[in-house]
Tab-separated table of C-alpha atoms and ligand atoms in Angstrom:
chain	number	residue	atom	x	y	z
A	1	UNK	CA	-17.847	-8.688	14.841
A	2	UNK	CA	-17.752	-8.983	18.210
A	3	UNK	CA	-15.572	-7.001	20.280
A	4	UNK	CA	-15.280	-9.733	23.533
A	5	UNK	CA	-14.029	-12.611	20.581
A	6	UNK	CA	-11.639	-10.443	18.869
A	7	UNK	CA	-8.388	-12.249	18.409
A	8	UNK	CA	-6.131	-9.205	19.743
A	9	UNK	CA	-6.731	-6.781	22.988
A	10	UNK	CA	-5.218	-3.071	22.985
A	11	UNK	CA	-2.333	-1.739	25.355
A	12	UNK	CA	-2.008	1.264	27.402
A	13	UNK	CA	1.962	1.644	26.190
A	14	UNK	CA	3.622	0.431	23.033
A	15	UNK	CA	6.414	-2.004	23.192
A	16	UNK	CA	9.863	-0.077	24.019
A	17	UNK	CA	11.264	-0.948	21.155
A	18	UNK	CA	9.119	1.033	18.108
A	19	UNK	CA	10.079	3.988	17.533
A	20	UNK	CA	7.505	5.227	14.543
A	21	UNK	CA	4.708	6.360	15.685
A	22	UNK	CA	2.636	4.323	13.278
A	23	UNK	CA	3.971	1.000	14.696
A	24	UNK	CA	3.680	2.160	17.896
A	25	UNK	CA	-0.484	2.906	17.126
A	26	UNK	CA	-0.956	0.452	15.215
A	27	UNK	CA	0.402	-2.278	17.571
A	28	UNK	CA	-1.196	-0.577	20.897
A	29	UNK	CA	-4.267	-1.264	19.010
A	30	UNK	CA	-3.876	-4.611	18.128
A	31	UNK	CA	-3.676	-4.158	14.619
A	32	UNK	CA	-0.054	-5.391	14.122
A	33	UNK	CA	2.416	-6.882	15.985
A	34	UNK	CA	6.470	-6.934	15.474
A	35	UNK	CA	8.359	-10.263	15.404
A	36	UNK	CA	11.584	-8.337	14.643
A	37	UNK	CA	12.732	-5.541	13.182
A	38	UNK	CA	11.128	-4.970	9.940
A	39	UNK	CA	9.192	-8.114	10.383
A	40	UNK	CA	5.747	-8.031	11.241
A	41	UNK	CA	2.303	-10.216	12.171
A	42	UNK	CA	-0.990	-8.418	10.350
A	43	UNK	CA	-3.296	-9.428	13.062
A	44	UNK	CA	-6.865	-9.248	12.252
A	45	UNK	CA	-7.844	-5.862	12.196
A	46	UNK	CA	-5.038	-5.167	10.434
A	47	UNK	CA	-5.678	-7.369	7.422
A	48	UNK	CA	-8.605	-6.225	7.353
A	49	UNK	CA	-7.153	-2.271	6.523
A	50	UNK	CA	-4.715	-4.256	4.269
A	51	UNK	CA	-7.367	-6.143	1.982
A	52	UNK	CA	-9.478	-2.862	1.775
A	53	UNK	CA	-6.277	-1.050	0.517
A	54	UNK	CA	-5.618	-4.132	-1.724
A	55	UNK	CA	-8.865	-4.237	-2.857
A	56	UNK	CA	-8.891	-0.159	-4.352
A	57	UNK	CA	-5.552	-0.775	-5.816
A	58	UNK	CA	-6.333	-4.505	-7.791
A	59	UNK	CA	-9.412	-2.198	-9.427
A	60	UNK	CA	-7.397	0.520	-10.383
A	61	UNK	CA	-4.811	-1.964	-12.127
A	62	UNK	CA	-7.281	-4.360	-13.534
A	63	UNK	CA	-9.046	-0.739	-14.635
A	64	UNK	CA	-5.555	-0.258	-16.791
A	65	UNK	CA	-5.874	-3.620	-18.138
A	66	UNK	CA	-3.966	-5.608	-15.697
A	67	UNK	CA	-4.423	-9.538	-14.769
A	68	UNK	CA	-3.663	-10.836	-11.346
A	69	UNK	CA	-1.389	-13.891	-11.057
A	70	UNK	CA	1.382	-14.957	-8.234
A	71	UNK	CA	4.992	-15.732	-8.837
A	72	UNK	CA	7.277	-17.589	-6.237
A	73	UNK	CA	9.256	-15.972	-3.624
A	74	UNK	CA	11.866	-17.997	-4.055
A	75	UNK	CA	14.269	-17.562	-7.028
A	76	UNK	CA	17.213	-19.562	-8.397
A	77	UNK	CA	20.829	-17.629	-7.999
A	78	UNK	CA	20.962	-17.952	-12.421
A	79	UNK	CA	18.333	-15.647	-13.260
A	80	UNK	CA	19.537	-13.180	-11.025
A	81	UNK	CA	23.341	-13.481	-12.019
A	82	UNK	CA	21.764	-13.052	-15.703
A	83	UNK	CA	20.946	-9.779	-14.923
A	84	UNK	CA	23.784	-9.354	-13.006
A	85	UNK	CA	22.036	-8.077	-9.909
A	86	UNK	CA	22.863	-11.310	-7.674
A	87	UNK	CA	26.282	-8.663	-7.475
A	88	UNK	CA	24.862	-5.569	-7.483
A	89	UNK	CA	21.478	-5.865	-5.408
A	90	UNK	CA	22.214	-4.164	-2.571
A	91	UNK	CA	18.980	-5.297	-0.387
A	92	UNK	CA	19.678	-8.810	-1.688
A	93	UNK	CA	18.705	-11.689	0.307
A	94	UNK	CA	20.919	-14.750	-0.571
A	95	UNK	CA	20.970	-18.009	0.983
A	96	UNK	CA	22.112	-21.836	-0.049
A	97	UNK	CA	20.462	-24.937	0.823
A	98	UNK	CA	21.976	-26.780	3.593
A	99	UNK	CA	20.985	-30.370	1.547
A	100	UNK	CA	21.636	-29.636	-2.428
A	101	UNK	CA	24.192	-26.240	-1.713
A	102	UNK	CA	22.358	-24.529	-4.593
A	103	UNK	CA	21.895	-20.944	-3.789
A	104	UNK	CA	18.838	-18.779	-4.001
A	105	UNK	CA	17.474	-15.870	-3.814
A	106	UNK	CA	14.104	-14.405	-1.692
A	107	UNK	CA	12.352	-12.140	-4.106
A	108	UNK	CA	12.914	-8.082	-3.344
A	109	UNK	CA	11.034	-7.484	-6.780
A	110	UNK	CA	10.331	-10.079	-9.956
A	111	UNK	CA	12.289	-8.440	-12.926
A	112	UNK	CA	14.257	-11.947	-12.494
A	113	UNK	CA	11.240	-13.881	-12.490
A	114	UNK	CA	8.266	-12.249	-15.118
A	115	UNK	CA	10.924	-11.310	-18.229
A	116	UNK	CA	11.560	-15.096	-18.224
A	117	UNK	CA	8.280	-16.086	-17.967
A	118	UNK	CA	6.742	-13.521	-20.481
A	119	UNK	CA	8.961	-15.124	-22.700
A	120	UNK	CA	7.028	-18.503	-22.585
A	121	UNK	CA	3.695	-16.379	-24.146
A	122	UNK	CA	5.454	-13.687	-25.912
A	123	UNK	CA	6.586	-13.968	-29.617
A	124	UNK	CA	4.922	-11.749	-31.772
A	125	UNK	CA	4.137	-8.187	-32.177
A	126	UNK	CA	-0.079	-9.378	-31.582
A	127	UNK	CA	1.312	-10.627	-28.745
A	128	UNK	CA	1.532	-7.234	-27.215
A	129	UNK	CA	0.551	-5.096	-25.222
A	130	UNK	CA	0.352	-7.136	-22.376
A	131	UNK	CA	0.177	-6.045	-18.502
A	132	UNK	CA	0.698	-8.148	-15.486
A	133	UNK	CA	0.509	-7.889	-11.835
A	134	UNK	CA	0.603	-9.489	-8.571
A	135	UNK	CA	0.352	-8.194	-4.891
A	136	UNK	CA	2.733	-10.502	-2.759
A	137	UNK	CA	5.394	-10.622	0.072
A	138	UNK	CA	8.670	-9.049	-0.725
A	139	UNK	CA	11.678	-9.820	1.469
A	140	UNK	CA	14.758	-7.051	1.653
A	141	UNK	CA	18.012	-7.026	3.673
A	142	UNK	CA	17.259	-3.480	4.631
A	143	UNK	CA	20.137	-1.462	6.425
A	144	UNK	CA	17.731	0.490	8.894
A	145	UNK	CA	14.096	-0.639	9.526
A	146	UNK	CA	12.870	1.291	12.258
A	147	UNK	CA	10.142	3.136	10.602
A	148	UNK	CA	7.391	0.585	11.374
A	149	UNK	CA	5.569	-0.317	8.388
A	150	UNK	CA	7.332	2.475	6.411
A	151	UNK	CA	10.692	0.045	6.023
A	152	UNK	CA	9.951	-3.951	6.188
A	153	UNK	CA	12.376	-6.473	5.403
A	154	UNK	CA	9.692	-8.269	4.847
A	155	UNK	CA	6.651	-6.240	3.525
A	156	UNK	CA	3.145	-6.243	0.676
A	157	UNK	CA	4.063	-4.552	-2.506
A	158	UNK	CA	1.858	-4.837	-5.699
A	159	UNK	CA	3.823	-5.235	-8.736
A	160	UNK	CA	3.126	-4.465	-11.971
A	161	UNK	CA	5.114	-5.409	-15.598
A	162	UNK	CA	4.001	-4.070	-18.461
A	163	UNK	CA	5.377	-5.425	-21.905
A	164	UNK	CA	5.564	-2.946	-25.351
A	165	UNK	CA	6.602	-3.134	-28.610
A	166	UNK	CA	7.522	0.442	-29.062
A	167	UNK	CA	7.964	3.291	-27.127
A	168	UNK	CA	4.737	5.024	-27.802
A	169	UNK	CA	3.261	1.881	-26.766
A	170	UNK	CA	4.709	1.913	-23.321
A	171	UNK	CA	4.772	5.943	-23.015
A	172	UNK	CA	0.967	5.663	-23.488
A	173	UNK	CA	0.740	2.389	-21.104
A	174	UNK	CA	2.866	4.773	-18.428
A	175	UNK	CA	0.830	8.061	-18.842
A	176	UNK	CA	-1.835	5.708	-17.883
A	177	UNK	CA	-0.179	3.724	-15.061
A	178	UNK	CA	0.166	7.767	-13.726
A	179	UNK	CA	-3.762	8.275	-14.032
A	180	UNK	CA	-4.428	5.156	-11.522
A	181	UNK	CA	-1.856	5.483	-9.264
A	182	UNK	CA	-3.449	9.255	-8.546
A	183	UNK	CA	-6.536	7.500	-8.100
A	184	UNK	CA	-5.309	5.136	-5.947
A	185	UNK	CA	-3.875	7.513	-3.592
A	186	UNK	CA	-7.103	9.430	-3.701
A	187	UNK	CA	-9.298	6.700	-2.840
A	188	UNK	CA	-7.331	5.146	0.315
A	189	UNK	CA	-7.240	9.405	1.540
A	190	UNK	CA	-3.896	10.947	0.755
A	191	UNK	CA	-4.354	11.903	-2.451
A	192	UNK	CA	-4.170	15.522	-1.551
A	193	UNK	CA	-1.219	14.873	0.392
A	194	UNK	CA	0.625	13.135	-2.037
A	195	UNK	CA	2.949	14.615	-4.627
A	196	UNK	CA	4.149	12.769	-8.501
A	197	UNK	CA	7.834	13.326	-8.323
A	198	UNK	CA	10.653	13.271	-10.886
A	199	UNK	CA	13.030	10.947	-10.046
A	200	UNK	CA	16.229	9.255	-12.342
A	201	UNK	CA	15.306	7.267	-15.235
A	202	UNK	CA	18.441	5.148	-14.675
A	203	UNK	CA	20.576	4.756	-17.957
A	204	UNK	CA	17.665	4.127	-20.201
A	205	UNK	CA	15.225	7.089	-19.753
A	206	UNK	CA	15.404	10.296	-18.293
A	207	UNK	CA	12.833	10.485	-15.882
A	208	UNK	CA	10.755	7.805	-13.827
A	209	UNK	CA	7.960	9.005	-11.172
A	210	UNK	CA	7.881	8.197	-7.205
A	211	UNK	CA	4.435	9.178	-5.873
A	212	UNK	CA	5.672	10.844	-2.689
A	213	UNK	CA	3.451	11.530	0.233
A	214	UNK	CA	4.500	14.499	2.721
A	215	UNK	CA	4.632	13.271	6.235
A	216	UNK	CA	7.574	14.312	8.420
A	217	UNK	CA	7.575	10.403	9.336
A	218	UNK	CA	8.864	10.034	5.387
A	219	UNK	CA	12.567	9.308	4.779
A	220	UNK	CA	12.978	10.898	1.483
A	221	UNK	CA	13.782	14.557	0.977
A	222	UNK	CA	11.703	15.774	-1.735
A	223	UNK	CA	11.878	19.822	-3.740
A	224	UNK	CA	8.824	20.821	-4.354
A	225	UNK	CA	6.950	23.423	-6.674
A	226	UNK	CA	4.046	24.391	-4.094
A	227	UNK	CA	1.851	26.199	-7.653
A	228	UNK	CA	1.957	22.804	-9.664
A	229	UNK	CA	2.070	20.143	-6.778
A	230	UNK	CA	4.807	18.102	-7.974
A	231	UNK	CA	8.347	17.718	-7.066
A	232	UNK	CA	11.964	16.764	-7.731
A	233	UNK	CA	13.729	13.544	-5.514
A	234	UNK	CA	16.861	14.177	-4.457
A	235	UNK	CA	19.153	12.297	-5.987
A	236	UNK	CA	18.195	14.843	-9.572
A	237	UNK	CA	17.617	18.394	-7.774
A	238	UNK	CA	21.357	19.090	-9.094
A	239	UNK	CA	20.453	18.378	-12.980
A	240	UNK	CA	16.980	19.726	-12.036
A	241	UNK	CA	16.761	22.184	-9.897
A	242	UNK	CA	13.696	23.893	-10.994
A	243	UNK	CA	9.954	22.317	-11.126
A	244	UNK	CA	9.838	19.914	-14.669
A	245	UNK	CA	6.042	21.462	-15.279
A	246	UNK	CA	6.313	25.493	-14.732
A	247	UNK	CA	10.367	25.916	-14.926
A	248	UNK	CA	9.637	27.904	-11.281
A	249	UNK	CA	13.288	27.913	-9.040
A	250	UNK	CA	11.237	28.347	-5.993
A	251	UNK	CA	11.465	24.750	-4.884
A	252	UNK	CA	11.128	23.885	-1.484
A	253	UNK	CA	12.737	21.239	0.082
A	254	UNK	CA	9.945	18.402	1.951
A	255	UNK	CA	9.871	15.257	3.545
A	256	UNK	CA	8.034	12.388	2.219
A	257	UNK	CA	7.733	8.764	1.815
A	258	UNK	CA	7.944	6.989	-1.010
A	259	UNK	CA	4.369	5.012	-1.535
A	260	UNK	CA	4.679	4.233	-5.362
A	261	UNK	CA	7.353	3.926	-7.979
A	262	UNK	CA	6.299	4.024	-11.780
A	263	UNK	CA	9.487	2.778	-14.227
A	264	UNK	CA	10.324	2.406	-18.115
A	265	UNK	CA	12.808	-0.441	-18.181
A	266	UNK	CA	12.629	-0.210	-21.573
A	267	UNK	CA	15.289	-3.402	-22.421
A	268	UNK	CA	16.868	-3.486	-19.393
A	269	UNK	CA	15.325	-6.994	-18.838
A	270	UNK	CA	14.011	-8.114	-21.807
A	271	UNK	CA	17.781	-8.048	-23.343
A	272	UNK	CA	19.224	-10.584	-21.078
A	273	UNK	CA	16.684	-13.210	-20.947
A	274	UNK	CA	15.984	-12.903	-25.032
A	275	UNK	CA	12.780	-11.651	-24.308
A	276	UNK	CA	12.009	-10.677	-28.418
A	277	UNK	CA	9.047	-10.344	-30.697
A	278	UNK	CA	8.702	-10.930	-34.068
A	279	UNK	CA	7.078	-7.600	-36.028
A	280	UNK	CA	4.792	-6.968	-39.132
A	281	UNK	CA	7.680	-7.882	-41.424
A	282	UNK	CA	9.189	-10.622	-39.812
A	283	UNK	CA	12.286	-8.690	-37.943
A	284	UNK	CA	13.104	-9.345	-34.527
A	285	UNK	CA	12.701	-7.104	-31.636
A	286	UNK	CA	13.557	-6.429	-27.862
A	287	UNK	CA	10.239	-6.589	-25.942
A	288	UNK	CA	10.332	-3.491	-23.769
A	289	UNK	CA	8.942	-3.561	-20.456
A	290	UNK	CA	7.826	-0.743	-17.954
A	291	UNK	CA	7.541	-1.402	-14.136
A	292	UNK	CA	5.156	-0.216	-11.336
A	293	UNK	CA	4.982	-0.261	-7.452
A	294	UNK	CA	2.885	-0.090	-4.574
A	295	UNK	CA	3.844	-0.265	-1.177
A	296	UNK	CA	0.601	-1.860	0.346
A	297	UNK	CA	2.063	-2.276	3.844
A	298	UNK	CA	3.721	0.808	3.573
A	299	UNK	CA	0.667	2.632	2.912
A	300	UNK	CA	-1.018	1.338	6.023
A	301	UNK	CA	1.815	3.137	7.661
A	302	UNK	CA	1.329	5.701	5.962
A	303	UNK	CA	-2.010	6.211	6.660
A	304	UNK	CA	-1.735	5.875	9.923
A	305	UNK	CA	1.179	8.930	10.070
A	306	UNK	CA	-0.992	11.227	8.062
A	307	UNK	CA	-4.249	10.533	10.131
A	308	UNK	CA	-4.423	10.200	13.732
A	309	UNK	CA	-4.741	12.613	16.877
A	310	UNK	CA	-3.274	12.063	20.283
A	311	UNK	CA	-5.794	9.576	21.351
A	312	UNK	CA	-4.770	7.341	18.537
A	313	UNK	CA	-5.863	6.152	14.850
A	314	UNK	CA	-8.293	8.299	12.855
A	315	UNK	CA	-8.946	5.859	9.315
A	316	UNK	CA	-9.994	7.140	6.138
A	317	UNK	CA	-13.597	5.414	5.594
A	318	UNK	CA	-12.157	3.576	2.358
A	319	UNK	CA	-9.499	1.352	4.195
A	320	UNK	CA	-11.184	1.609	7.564
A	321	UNK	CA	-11.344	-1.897	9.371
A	322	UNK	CA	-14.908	-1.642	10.288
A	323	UNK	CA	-17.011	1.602	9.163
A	324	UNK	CA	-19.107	1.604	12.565
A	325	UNK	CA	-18.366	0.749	15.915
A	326	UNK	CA	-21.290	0.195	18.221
A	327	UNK	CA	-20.845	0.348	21.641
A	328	UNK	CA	-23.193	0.057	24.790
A	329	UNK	CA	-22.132	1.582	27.878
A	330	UNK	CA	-23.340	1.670	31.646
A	331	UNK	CA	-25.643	-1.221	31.383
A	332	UNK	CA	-28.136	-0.591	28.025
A	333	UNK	CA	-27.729	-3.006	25.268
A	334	UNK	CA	-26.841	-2.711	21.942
A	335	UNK	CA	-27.873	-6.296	20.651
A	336	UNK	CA	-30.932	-5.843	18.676
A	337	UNK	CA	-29.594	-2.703	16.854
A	338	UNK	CA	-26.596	-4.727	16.064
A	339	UNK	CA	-28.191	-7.316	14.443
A	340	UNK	CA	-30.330	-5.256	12.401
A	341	UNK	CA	-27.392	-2.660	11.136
A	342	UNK	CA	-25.612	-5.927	10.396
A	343	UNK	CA	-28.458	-7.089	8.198
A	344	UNK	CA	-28.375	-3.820	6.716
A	345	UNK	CA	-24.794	-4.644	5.383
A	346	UNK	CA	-23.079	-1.968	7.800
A	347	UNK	CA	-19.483	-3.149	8.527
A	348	UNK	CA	-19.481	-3.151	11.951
A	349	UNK	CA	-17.367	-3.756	15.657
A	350	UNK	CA	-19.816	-4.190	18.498
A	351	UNK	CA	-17.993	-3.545	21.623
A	352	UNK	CA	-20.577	-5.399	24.174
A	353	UNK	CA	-18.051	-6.251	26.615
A	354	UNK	CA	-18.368	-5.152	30.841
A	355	UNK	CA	-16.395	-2.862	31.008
A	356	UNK	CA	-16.059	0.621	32.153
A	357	UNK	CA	-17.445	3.538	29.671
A	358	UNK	CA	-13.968	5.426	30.059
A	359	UNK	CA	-12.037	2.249	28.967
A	360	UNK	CA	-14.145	1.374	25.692
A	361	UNK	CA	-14.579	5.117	24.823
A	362	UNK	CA	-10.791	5.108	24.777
A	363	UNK	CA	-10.307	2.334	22.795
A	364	UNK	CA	-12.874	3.581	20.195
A	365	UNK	CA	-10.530	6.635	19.785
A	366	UNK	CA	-7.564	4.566	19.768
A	367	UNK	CA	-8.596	2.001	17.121
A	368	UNK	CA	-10.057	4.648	15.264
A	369	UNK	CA	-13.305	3.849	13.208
A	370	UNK	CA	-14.587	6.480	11.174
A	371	UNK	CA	-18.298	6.379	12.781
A	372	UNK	CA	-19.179	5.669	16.990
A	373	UNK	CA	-22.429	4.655	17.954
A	374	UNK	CA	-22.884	4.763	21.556
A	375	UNK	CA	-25.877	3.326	23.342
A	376	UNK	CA	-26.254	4.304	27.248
A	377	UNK	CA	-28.817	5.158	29.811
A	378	UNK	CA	-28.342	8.163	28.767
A	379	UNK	CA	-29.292	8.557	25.313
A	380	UNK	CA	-32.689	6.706	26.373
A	381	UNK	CA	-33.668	4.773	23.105
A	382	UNK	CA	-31.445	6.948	20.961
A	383	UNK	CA	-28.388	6.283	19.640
A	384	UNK	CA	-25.220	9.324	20.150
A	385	UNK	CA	-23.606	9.714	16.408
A	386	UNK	CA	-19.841	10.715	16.419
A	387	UNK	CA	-17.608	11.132	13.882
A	388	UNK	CA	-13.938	9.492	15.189
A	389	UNK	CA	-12.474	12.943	12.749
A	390	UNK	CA	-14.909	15.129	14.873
A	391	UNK	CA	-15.947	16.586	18.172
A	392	UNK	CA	-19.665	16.833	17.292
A	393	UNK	CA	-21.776	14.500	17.936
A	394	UNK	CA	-25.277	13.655	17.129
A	395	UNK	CA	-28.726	11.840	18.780
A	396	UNK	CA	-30.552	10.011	16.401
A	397	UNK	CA	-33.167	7.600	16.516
A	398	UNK	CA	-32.831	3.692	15.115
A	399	UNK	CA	-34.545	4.947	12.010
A	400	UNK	CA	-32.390	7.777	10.884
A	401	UNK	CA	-29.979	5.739	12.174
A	402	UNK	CA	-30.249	3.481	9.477
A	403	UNK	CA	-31.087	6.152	6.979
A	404	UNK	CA	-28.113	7.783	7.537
A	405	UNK	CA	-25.480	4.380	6.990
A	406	UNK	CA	-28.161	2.587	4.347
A	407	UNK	CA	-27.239	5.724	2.180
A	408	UNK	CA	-23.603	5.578	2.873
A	409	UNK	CA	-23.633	1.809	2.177
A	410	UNK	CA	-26.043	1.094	-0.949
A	411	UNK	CA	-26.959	-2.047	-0.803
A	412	UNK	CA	-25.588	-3.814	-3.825
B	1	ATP	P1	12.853	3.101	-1.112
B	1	ATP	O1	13.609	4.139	-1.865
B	1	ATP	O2	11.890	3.665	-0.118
B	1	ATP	O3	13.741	2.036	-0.542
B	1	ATP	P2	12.525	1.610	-3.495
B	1	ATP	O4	12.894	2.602	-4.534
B	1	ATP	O5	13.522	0.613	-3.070
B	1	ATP	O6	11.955	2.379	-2.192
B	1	ATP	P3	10.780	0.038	-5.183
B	1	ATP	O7	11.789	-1.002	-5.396
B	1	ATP	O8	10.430	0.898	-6.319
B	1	ATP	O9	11.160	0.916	-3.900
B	1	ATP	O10	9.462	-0.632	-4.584
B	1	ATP	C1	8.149	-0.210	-4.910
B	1	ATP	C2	7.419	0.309	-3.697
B	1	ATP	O11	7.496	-0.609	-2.607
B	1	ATP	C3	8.019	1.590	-3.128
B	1	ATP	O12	7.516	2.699	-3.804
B	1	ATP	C4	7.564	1.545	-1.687
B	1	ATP	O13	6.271	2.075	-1.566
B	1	ATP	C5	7.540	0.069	-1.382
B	1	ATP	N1	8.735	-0.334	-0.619
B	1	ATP	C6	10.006	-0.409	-1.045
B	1	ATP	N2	10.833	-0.849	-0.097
B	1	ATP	C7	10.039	-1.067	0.999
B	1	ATP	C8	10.291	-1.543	2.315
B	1	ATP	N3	11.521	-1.900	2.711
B	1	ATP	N4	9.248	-1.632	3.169
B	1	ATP	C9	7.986	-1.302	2.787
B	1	ATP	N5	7.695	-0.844	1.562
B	1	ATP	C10	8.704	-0.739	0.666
B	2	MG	MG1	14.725	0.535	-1.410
């Protein structure tokens, strides 16, 4: 890509209004842009960080079995009075049609909408397992949403239902769901930074799991046991205030922000839509369901909070918009080798626009690929190798050049 044609220019300042530092990065680099609070555009170079993130977590959950598919973001007001959370919602957005007065509902999650619709395919017991997911716009009436991407009212989540006909079934399926949400957070960087946490079951189990990352930008309060990495969320500290793996007291209290959310419903949606199989012997059954969640814009956010320096964004390579950016300064051109690393398959953001070497240099750091190649009078026929997570950099020549990003990027 050229850098002169990009869609989106950076800014010195942020706009007064965003407070998180991850909005305010992220849109002084043109990656996002607010429409209003807890609303916002993903301009290019941002969709770009959010389809690499999508793209590591649809692997991981078709890796578990999962199948993709898309339900509507608009509901009908009946299935969610049949679960009785059209009352008791509290991020609910409700709204009635000016011509036909019916009211509806904008999706916050899809309980309402999959139990329903499982029950179309679902009838006997060799019907089951069966795992479903979708990664879509959620909208929530959210209180507070100054936190950037942390908080939408409008924000990516990836959804996943799961549908059992015991409860070894869906333990099994959740133990499971545990294993790829680790390597999810492990592939898009902060999986060391990133803690399972023990969180209320609600009234049908005892325990479900947040996957908490520890960034002071987080607005959860989180105990945690620092010998077996995992924690405690608040709202169970009281009925378990010591770590659920080692029985240690010695928890200490963290920030962190909620990126995933892993859930036995058990019948707690299946029961009011008549969601039922029929077993071996012919007896009828509840279909029990498990839930999980993905915050995919929150993530970016997240990302962004855990890596960056003063001089802006520093991106994991995984989610990274581009993995190089080439830049020519003072005069010498860049155009041949960008052509040829483009050939080569390297994902790459040539910055051949006039302007000073101070400006682009700043913008490199600010945007925040993981590898700068600068071209200049100065590295005469070289090219200056820099690592945006480093301050060493190093001259190489067009061949190891190559070498060096034709082994990080096999061709496939
Ligand atoms: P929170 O406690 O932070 O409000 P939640 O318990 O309401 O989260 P879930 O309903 O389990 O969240 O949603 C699944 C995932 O979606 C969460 O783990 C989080 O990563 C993400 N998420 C939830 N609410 C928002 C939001 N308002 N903005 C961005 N991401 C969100
Ligand atoms: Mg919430």
């Amino acid at each position: 890509m050229l850098q002169s044609k990009l869609f989106t220019k950076t800014s010195r300042n942020a706009p007064k209004d965003e407070e998180a530092l991850n909005a305010q990065l992220l849109s002084r680099a043109g990656f996002v842009q607010k429409l209003m609070a807890g609303v916002y555009s993903f301009l290019p170079l941002g969709l770009r960080v959010i389809r690499k993130i999508e793209a590591i977590v649809r692997e991981e959950m078709v890796g578990i079995g999962g199948e993709e598919l898309s339900l509507p973001v608009l509901h009908p007001r009946k299935n969610w009075l049949e679960t009785g959370r059209w009352e008791t919602y509290d991020t609910l957005f409700r709204f009635t049609s000016h011509y036909s007065k019916n009211e509806y509902v904008l999706g916050p999650t899809h309980e309402e909408v999959i139990a329903p619709l499982a029950k179309q395919f679902i009838f006997s017991y060799q019907d089951l397992p069966r795992y479903a997911f979708q990664i879509q716009t959620k909208l929530r009436d959210e209180k507070r949403a100054k936190s950037g991407l942390l908080r939408g009212r409008e924000f990516l989540m990836k959804d996943l239902y799961s549908f059992h006909k015991d409860e070894a079934d869906l333990d099994a399926y959740y133990e499971k769901a545990k294993g790829a949400y680790a390597r999810v957070f492990e592939r898009v960087g902060i999986g060391k930074d990133t803690v399972l946490t023990f969180a209320s079951g609600g009234t049908f189990s005892k325990y479900s799991h947040e996957f908490q990352t520890l960034i002071p930008a987080g607005e959860d309060t989180v105990y945690l046991c620092e010998a077996c990495c995992v924690a405690v969320n608040k709202e169970i500290i009281a009925e378990q205030p010591a770590c659920p793996s080692c029985n240690a007291k010695n928890l200490k209290e963290r920030v962190g922000a909620e990126v995933g959310n892993i859930f036995k419903l058990k019948t707690k949606y299946s029961t009011p839509f008549g969601l039922q199989y029929k077993d071996e012997k012919g007896a009828m059954h509840d279909v029990l369901m498990g839930c999980y969640g993905i915050g995919i814009s929150r993530l970016m956010g997240v990302i962004v909070e855990r890596f960056h320096d003063e001089r802006g964004i520093i991106w994991p390579e995984s989610v990274a918009p581009f993995r190089v950016h080439l830049i020519e300064l003072n005069g010498a051109s860049a155009a041949g080798l960008y052509v040829a690393l483009q050939k080569e398959g390297v994902d790459i953001l040539y910055d051949e626009t006039a302007r000073s070497a101070g400006e682009k240099l700043t913008d490199a750091d600010l945007l925040g690929i993981p590898w700068r190649a600068v071209v200049s009078p100065k590295t005469k026929g070289k090219i200056e190798l820099k690592a945006r997570n480093s301050e060493k950099a190093e001259l190489l020549t067009e061949e190891e050049l190559f070498r060096k990003f034709e082994a990080r990027n096999p061709k496939s």
